[in-house]
Coordinates of C-alpha atoms and ligand atoms in Angstrom, one line a residue:
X2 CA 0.0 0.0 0.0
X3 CA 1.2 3.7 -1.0
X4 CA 2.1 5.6 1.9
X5 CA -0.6 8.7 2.1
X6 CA 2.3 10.8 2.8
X7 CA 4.9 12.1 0.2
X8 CA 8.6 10.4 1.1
X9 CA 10.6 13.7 1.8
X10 CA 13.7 14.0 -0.6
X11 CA 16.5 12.7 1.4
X12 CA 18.8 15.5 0.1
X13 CA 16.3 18.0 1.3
X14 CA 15.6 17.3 5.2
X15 CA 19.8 16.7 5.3
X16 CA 19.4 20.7 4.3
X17 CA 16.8 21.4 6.6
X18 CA 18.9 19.0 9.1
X19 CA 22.0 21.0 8.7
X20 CA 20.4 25.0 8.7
X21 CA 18.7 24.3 11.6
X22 CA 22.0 22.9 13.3
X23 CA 23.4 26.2 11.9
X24 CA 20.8 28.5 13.1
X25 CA 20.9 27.0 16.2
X26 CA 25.2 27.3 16.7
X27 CA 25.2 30.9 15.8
X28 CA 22.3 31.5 17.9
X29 CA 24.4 30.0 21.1
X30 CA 27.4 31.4 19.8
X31 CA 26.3 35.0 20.0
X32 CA 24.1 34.5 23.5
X33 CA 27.7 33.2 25.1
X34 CA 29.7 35.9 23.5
X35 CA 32.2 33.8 21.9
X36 CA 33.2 34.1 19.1
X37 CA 36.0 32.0 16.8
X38 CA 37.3 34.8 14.9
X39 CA 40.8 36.1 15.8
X40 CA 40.6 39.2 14.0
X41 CA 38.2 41.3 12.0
X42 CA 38.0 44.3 10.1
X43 CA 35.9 47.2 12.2
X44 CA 34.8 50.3 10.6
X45 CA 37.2 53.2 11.9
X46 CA 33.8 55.6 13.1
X47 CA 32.9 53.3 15.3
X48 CA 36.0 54.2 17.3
X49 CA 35.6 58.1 16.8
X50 CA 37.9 58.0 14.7
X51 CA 36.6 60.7 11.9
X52 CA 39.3 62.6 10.2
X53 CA 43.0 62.9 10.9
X54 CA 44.8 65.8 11.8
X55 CA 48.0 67.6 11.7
X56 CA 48.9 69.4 15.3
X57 CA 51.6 71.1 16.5
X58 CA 52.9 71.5 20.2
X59 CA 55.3 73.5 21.8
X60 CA 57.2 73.5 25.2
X61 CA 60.5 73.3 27.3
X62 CA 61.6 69.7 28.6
X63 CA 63.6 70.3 31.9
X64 CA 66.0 68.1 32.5
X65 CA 67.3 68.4 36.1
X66 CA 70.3 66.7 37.3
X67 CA 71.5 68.9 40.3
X68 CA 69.9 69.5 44.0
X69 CA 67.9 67.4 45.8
X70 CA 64.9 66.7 43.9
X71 CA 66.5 65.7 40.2
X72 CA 64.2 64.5 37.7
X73 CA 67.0 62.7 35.9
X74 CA 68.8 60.1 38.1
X75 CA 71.8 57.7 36.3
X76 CA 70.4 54.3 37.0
X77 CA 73.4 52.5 35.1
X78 CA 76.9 53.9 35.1
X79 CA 79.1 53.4 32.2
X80 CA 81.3 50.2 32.9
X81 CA 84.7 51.9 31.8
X82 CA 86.0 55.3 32.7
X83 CA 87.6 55.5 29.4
X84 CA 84.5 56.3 27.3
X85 CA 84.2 60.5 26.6
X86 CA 80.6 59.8 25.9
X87 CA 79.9 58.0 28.7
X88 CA 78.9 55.7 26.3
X89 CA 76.5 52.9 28.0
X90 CA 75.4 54.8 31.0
X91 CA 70.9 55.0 31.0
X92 CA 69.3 57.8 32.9
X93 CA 65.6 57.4 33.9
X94 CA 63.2 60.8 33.9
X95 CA 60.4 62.0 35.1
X96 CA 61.4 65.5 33.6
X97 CA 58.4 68.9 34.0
X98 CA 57.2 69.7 30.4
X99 CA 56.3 73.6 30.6
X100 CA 54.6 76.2 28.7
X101 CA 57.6 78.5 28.6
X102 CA 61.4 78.0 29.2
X103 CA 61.3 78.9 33.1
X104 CA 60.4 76.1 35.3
X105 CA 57.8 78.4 37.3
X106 CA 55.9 78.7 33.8
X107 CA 52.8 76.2 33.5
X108 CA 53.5 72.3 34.3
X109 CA 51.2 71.2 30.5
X110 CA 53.0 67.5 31.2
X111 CA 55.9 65.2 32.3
X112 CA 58.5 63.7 30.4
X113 CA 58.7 59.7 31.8
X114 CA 61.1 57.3 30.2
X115 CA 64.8 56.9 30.3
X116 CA 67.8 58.1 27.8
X117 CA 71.2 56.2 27.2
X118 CA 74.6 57.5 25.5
X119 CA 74.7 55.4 23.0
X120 CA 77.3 56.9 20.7
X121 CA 80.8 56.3 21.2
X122 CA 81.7 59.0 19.0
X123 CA 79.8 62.2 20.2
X124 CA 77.4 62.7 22.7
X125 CA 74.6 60.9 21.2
X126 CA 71.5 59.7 23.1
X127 CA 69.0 57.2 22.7
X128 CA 65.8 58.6 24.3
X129 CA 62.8 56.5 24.9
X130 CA 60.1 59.0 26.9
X131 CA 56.4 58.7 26.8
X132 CA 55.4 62.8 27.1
X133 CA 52.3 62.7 29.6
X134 CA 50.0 65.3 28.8
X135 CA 47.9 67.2 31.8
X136 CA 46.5 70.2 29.7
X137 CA 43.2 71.1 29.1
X138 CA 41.8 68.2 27.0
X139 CA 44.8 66.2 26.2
X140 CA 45.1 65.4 30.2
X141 CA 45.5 61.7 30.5
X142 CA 46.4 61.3 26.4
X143 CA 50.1 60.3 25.8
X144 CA 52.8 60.8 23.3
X145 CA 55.7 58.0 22.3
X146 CA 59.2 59.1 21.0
X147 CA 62.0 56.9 20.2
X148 CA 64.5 58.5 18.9
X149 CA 68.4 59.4 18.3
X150 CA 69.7 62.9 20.0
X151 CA 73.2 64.0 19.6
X152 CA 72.7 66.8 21.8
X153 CA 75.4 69.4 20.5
X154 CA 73.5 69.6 17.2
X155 CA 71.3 72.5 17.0
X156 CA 68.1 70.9 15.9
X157 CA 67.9 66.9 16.2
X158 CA 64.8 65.3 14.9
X159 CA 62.8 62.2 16.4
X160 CA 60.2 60.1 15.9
X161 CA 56.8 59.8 17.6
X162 CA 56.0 56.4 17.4
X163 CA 52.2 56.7 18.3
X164 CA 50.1 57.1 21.2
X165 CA 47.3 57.1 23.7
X166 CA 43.8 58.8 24.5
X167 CA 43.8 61.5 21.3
X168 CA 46.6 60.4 20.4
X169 CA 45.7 56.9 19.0
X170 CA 47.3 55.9 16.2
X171 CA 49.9 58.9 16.2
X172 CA 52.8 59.2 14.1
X173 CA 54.9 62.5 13.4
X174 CA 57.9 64.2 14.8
X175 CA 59.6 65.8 17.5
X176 CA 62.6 68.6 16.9
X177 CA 64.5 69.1 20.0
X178 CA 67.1 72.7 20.4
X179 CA 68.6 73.3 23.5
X180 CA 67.8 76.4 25.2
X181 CA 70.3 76.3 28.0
X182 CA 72.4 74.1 29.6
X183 CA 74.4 73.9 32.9
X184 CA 78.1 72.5 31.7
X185 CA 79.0 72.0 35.6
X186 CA 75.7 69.6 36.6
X187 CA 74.2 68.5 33.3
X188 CA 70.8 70.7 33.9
X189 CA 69.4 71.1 30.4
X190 CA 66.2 72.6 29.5
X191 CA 65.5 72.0 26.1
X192 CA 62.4 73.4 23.5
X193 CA 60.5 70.5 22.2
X194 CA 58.4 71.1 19.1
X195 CA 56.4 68.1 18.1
X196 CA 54.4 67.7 14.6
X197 CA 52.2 64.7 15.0
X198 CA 49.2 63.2 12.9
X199 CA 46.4 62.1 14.9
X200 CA 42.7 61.6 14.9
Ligands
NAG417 C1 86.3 54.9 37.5 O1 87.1 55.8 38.2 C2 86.9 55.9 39.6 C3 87.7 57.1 40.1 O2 88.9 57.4 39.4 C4 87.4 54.6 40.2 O3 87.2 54.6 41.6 C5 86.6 53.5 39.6 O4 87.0 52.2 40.1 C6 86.6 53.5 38.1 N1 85.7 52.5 37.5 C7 86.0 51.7 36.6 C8 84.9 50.7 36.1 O5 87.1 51.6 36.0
NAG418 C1 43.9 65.7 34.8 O1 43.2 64.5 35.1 C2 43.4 64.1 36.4 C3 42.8 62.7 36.5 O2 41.7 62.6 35.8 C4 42.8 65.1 37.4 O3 43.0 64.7 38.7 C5 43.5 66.4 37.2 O4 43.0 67.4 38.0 C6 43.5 66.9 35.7 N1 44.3 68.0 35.5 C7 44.0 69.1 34.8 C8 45.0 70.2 34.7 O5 42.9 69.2 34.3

């Protein structure tokens, strides 16, 4: 006797097997959260990020050796005497970024990171400082530079290598000129003027 019902086509309830084994995996999938994919592209607006910009800051870096509150501290002396660069010996800062050359002029962020000579002909520095801002908007926001000084150039150049807060994704330079300098203890204070492209 013919069944009174039509025998389904085999290859058709294995579809209707498999999308509903589907539907339900993505449908647990995205109530747990997980998900399998490592990375993924993400449209930049949903981060804010709208249009970059070109800005330009300008202040004095204070780097104080002397007294009894320095802001620059050797933390690794140079293993021979015989180096005239003091080639090897690493500093760490925590050095006042102001508004104008005095020190009393407005605190608009610190200088943290360390420097080491790392030239053994001329004074030449490797600097690695993260430049905290504290003014106005960019409080909390954060400048990277890595970069090579030989301080008894007039103007040396280095590199932002990016940032945080409104400072994502940065990239630009810095131009560093001495202003003055104290041969006897090492005090510097040097202008900084950065050119960085940002969001
Ligand atoms: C460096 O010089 C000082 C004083 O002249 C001496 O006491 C010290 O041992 C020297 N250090 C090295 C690593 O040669
Ligand atoms: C910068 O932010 C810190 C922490 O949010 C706050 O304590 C401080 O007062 C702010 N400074 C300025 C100058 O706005």
């Amino acid at each position: 006797m013919a069944s009174t019902f039509p025998t389904p086509n085999p290859i058709f309830s294995h579809f209707i097997t498999l999308t509903f084994l589907y539907i339900l995996v993505t449908t647990l999938v995205a109530a747990t959260g997980e998900d399998d994919t490592f990375g993924k592209r993400v449209d930049r607006r949903l981060l804010g990020l709208k249009k970059e910009k070109l800005s330009h800051f300008k202040f004095y870096w204070h780097d104080i050796l002397s007294g009894p509150n320095p802001t620059s501290i050797p933390v690794v002396l140079p293993p021979s005497n015989k180096s005239t660069t003091a080639f090897g010996i690493i500093n760490m800062i925590d050095d006042p970024l102001t508004l104008g050359p005095k020190l009393s002029s407005k605190m608009v962020g610190r200088a943290q990171g360390l420097y080491g000579s790392a030239s053994q002909q001329g004074i030449g520095l490797m600097m690695v400082m993260n430049f905290a801002f504290m003014e106005g908007k960019y409080n909390g926001s954060t400048i990277t530079v890595l970069g090579r000084n030989m301080i008894f150039s007039k103007v040396r150049e280095m590199a932002v290598i990016s940032g945080t807060g409104l400072f994502r994704f940065a990239r630009g330079y810095v131009q560093a000129t001495t202003h003055t300098v104290d041969l006897k203890t090492g005090d510097a204070v040097v202008e900084y003027n950065i050119y960085v492209m940002h969001y």
